[in-house]
Short mmCIF file of C-alpha atoms (C1' of nucleotides) in Angstrom, two decimals:
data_model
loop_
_atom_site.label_atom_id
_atom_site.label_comp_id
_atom_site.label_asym_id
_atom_site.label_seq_id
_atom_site.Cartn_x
_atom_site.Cartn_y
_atom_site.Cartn_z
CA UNK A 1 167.92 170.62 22.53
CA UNK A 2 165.70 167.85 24.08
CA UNK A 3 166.18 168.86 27.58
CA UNK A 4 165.95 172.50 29.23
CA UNK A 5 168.59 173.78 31.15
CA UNK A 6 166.63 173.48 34.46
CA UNK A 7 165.21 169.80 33.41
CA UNK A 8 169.32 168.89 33.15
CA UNK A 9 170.22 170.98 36.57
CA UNK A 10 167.51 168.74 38.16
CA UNK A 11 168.80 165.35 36.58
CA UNK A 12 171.94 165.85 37.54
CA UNK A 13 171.09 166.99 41.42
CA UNK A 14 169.25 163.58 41.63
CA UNK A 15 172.30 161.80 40.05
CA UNK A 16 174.31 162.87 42.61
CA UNK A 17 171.89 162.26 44.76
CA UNK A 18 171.85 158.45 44.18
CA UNK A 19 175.47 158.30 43.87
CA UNK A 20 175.54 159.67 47.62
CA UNK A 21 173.31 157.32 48.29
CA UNK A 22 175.57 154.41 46.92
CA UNK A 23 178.66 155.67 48.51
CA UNK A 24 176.73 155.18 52.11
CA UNK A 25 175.64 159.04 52.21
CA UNK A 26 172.88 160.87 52.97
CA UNK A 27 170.76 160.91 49.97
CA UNK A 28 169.60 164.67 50.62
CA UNK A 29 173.75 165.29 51.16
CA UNK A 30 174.49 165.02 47.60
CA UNK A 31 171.66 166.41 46.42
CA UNK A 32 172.73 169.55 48.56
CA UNK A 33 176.37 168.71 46.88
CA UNK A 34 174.80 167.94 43.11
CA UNK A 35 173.05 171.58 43.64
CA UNK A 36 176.38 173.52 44.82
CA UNK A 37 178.70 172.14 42.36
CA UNK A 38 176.01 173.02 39.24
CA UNK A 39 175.22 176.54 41.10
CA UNK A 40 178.75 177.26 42.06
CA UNK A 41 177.75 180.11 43.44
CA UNK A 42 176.93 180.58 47.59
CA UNK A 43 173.23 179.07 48.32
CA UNK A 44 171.63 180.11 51.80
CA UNK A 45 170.26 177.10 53.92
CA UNK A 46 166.68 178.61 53.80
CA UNK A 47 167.00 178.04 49.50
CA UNK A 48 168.21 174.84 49.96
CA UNK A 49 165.47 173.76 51.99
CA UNK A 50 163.16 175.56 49.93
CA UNK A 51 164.64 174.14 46.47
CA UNK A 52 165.37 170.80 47.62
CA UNK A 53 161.74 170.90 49.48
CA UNK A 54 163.07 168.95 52.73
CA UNK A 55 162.98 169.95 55.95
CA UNK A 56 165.63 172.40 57.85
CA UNK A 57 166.78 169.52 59.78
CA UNK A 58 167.62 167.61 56.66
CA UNK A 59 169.69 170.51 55.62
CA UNK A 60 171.20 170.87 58.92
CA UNK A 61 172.38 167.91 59.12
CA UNK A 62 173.13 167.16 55.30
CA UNK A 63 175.37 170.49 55.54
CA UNK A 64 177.20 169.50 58.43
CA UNK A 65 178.38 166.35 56.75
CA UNK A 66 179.63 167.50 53.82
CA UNK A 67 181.20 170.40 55.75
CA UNK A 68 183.37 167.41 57.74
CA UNK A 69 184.28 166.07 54.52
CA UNK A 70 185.62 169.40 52.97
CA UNK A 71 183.36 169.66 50.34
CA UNK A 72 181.80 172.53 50.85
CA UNK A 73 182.21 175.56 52.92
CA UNK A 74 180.38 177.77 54.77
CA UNK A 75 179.61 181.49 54.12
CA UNK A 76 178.73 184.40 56.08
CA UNK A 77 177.20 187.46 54.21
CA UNK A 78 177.41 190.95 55.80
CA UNK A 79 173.73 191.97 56.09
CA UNK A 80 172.72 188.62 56.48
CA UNK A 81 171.62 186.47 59.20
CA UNK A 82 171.32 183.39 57.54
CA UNK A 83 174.61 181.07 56.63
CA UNK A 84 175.61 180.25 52.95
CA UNK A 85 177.01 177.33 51.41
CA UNK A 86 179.44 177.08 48.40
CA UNK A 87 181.48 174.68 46.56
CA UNK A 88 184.42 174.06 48.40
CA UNK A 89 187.83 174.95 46.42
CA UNK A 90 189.23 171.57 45.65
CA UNK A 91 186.34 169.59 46.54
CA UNK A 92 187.65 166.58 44.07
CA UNK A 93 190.98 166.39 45.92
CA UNK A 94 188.83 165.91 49.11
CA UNK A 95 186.78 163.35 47.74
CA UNK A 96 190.04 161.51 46.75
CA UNK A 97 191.75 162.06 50.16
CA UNK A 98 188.27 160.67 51.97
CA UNK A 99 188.45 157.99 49.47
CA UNK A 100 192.33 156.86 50.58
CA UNK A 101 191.44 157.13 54.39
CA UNK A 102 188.82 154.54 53.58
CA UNK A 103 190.99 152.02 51.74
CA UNK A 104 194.06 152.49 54.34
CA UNK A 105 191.07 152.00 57.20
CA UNK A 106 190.53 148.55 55.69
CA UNK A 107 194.09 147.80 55.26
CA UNK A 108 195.05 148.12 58.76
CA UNK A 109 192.06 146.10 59.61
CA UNK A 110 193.28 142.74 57.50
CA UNK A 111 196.65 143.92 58.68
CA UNK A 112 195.77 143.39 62.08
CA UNK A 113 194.19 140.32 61.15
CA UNK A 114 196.98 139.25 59.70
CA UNK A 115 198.89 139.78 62.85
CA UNK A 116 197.24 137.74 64.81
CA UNK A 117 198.00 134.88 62.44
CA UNK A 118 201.12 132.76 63.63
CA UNK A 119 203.42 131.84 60.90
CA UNK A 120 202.91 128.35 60.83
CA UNK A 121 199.46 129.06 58.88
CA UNK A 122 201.38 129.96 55.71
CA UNK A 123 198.30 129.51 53.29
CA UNK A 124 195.50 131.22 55.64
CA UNK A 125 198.35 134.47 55.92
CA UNK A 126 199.21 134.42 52.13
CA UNK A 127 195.34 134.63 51.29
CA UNK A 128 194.55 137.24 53.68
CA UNK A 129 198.00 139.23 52.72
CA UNK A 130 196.82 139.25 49.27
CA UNK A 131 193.78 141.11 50.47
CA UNK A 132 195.09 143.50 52.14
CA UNK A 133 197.52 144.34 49.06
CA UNK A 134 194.58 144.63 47.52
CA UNK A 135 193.83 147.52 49.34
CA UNK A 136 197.12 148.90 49.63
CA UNK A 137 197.54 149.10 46.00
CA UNK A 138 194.75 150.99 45.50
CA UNK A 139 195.45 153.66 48.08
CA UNK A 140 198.83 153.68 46.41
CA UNK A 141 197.30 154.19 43.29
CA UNK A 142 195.15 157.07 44.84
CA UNK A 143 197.79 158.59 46.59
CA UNK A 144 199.61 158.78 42.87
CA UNK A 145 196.57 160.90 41.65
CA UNK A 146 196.79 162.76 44.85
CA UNK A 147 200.02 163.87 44.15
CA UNK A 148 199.53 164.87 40.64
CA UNK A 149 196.53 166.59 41.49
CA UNK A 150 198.77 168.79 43.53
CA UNK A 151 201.75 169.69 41.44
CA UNK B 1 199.55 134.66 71.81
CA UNK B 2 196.14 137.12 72.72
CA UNK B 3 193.74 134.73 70.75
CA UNK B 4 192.96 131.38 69.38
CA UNK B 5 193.58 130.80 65.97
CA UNK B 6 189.53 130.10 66.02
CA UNK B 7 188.80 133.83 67.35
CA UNK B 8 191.11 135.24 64.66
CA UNK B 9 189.00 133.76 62.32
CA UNK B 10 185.47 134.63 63.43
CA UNK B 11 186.57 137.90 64.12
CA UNK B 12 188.24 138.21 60.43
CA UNK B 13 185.00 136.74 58.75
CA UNK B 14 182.82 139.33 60.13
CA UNK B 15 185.15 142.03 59.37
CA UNK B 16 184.96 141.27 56.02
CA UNK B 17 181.08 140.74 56.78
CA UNK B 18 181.20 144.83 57.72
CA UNK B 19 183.40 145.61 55.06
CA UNK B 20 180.87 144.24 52.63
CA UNK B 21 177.78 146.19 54.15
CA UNK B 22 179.94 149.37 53.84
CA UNK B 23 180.08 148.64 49.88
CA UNK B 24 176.43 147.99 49.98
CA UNK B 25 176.39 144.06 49.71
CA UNK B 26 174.56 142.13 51.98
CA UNK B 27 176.48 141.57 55.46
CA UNK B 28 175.68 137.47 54.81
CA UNK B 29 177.47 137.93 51.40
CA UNK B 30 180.52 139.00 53.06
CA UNK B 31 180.62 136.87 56.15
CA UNK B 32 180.67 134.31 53.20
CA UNK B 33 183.16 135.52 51.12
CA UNK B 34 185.63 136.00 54.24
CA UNK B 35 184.82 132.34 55.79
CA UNK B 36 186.07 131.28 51.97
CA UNK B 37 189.14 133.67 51.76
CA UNK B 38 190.03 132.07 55.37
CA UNK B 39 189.38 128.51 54.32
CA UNK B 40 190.75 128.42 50.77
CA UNK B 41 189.23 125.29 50.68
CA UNK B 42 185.57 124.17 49.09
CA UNK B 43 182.73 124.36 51.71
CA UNK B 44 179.43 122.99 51.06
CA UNK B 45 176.45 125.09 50.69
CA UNK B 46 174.91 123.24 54.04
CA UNK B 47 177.97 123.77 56.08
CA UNK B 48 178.14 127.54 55.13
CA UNK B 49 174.45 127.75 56.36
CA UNK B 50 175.49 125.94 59.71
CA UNK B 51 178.83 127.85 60.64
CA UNK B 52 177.12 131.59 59.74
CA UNK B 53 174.52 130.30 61.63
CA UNK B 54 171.57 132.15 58.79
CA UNK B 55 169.42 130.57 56.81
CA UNK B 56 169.65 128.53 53.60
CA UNK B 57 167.85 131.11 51.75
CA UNK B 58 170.67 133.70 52.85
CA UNK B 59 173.00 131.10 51.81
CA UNK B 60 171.24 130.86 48.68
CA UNK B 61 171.30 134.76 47.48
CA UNK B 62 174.78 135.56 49.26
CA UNK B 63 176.40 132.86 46.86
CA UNK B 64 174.60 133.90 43.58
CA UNK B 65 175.66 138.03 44.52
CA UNK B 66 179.53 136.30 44.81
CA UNK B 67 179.47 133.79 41.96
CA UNK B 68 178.20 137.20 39.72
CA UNK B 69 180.88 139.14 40.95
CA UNK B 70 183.16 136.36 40.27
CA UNK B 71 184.86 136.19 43.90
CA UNK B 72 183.95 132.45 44.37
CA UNK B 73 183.41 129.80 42.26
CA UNK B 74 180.73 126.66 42.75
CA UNK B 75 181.87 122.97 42.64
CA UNK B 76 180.58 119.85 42.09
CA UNK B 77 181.89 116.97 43.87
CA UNK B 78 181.56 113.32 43.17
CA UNK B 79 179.34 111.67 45.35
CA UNK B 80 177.97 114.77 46.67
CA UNK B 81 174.69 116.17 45.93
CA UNK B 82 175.82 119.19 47.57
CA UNK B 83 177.02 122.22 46.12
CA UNK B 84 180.59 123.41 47.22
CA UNK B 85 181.80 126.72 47.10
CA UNK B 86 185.53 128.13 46.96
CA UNK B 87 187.45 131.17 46.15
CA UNK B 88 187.85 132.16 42.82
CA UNK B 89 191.52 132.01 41.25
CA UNK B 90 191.98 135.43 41.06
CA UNK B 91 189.16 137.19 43.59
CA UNK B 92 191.39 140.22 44.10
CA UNK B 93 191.27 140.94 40.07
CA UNK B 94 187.97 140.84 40.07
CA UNK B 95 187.37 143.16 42.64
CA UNK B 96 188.97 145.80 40.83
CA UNK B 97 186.73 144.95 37.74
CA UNK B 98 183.73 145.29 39.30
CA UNK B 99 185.70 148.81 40.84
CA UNK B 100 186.23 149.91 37.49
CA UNK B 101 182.97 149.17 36.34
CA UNK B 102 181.59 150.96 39.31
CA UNK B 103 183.57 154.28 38.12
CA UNK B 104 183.36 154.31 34.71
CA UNK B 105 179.23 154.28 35.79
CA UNK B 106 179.68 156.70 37.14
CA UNK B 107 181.44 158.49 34.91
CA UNK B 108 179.36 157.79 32.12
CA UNK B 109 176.29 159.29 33.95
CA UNK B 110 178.21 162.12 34.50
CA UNK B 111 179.27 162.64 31.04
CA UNK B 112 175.71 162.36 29.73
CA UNK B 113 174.81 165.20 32.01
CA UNK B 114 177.44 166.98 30.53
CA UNK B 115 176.34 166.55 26.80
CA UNK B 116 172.98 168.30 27.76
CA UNK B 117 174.54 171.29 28.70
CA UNK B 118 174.92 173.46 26.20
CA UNK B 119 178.54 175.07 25.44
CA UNK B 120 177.56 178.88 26.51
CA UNK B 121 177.42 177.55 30.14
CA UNK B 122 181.09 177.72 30.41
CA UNK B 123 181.25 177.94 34.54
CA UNK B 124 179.11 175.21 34.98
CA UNK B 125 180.33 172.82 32.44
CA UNK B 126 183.74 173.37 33.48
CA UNK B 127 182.39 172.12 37.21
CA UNK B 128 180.49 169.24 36.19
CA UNK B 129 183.39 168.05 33.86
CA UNK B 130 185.84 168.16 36.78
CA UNK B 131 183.72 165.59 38.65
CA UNK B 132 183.55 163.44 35.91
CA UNK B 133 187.29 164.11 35.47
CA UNK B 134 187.92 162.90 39.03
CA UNK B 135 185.72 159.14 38.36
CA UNK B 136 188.12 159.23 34.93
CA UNK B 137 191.45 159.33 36.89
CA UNK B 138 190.33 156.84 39.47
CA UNK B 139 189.06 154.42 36.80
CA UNK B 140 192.32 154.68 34.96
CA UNK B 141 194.52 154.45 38.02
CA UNK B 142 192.30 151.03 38.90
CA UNK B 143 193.10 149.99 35.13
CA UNK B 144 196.65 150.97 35.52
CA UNK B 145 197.05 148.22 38.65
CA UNK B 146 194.82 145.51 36.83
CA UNK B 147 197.41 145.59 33.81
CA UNK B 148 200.16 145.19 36.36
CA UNK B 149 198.56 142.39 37.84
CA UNK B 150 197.84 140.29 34.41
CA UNK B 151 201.31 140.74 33.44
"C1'" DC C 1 162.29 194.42 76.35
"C1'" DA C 2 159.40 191.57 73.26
"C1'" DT C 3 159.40 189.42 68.82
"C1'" DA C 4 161.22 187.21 64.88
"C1'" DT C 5 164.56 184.45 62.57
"C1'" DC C 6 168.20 181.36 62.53
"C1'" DG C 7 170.44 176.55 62.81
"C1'" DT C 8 170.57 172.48 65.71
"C1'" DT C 9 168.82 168.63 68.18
"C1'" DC C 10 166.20 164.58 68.91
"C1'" DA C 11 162.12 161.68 69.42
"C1'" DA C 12 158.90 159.79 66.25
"C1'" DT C 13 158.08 158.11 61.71
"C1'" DA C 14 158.89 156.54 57.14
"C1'" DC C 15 161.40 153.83 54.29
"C1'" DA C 16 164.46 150.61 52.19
"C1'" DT C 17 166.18 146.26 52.30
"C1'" DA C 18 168.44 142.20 54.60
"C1'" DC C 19 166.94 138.10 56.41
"C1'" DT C 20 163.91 134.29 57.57
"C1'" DG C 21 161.35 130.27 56.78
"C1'" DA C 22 157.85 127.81 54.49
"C1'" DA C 23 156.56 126.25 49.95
"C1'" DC C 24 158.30 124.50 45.87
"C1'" DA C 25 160.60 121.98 41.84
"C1'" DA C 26 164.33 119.14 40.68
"C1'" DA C 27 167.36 115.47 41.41
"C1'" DC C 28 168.52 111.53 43.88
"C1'" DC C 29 167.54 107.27 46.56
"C1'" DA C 30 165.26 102.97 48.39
"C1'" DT D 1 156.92 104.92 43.03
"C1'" DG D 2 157.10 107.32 47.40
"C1'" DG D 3 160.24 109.60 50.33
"C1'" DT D 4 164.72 112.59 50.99
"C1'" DT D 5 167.73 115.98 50.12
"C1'" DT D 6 168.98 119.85 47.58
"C1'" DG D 7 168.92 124.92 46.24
"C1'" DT D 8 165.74 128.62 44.98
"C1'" DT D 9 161.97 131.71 45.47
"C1'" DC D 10 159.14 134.98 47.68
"C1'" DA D 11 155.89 136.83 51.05
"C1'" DG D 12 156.36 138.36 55.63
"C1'" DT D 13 159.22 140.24 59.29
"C1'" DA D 14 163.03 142.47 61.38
"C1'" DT D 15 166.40 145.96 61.36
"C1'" DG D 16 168.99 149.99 60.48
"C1'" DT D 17 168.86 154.56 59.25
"C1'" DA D 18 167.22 158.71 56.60
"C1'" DT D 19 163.91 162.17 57.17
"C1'" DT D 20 160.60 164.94 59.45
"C1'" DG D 21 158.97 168.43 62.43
"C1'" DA D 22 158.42 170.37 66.87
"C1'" DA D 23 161.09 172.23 70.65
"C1'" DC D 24 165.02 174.73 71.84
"C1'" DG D 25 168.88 178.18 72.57
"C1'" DA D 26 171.13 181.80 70.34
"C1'" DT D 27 171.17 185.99 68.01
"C1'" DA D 28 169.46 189.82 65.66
"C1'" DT D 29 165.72 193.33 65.20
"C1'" DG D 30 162.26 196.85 66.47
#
DNA sequence: CATATCGTTCAATACATACTGAACAAACCA
DNA sequence: TGGTTTGTTCAGTATGTATTGAACGATATG
């Protein structure tokens, strides 16, 4: 093998981390996500921090984000005082719901756009209806996987 | 009617200006972009300069980040020394390319992760492949819509 | 009760990058 | 040829926001 296992756990973390970063995230948010879906297992803020090496706040607020999304969940442990964070159950279907309130966000922004257009403009309408079926079809096509995903 | 035709369109151009800062493309970029889906027509590089009110350098890298992308193409008129600038034929289809691309990144990253880790770490294999699992069906749902829209 | 630990908040800072504008080369013009 | 106009480049600046770390309230512990 050319890699250990830990040298691959930490790869991927910063992956995920970039990716987070690309998608308009938090950087430290999916590195917090990268670490819980390779641990699977519950991970208490104070090892986050520590693993991680940024600050409580950082986690705080990285947490708290990716709790809104439904990503991952928050534990309490009997005996414990500190909270625990896990993998949420169907973190991928959340990620693709997320992603289909984002495209029918932008829809109903051209839409009302294109509202505001009077009819006499047929070309200006027709260019900015075929952006917003842009759009459309792909929260169609999202909502499609959504659906599968469930049955 | 609540606004001018003129209002409508500044207000759509910067939409699309927000829109493309939310994908992580300059704001200029998209400002340009929707000024040429609202036009339809070719607008030289000077005049794009003087109606976004920015600078010819902005002008300069915001068209070169759109003609990659393929969203707008450049013209050459006779008689003008000027550059012109217009919509591509078929902007929306290339916005799902560059999508796809995008995802099967992604996916790809993903994947090489999941080549490092060797096959006795069921749990966690079986976690990282579902999130390259979920970049697989969105890539193929995007692929499934461009088809429909070349045929 | 006093002390310690916890997660959150927020002002200050660090950081990344969009944008400007002057300098420049190339192409055109007189 | 000298002077304009054109688009590009890039160093410097502006701007937005991620991150830190100290202060804080809340809660457990002894």
């Amino acid at each position: 093998m050319r890699h250990t296992l830990e040298e691959t756990r930490s790869a991927f973390i910063e992956k995920i981390g970039l990716k987070a970063q690309a998608d308009g995230l938090p950087r430290i948010a999916g590195r917090v996500l990268g670490l819980l879906i390779w641990d699977g297992t519950a991970v208490s803020f104070a090892s986050l921090a520590d693993q991680l090496m940024v600050s409580r706040g950082s986690i705080s607020s990285a947490t708290r984000i990716l709790l809104e999304r439904r990503l991952i969940k928050r534990i309490a442990k009997a005996g414990e005082r500190q909270d625990f964070f896990q993998l949420s159950d169907a973190p991928y279907v959340s990620m693709m719901e997320a992603t289909k309130i984002s495209l029918d966000n932008a829809k109903d922004e051209i839409d009302a756009t294109l509202n505001d257009i009077p009819d006499a403009q047929t070309e200006i309408k027709a260019r900015v209806a075929a952006y917003a079926d842009f759009y459309g079809k792909m929260s169609k096509a999202v909502d499609g996987i959504l659906t599968d995903m469930r049955s």
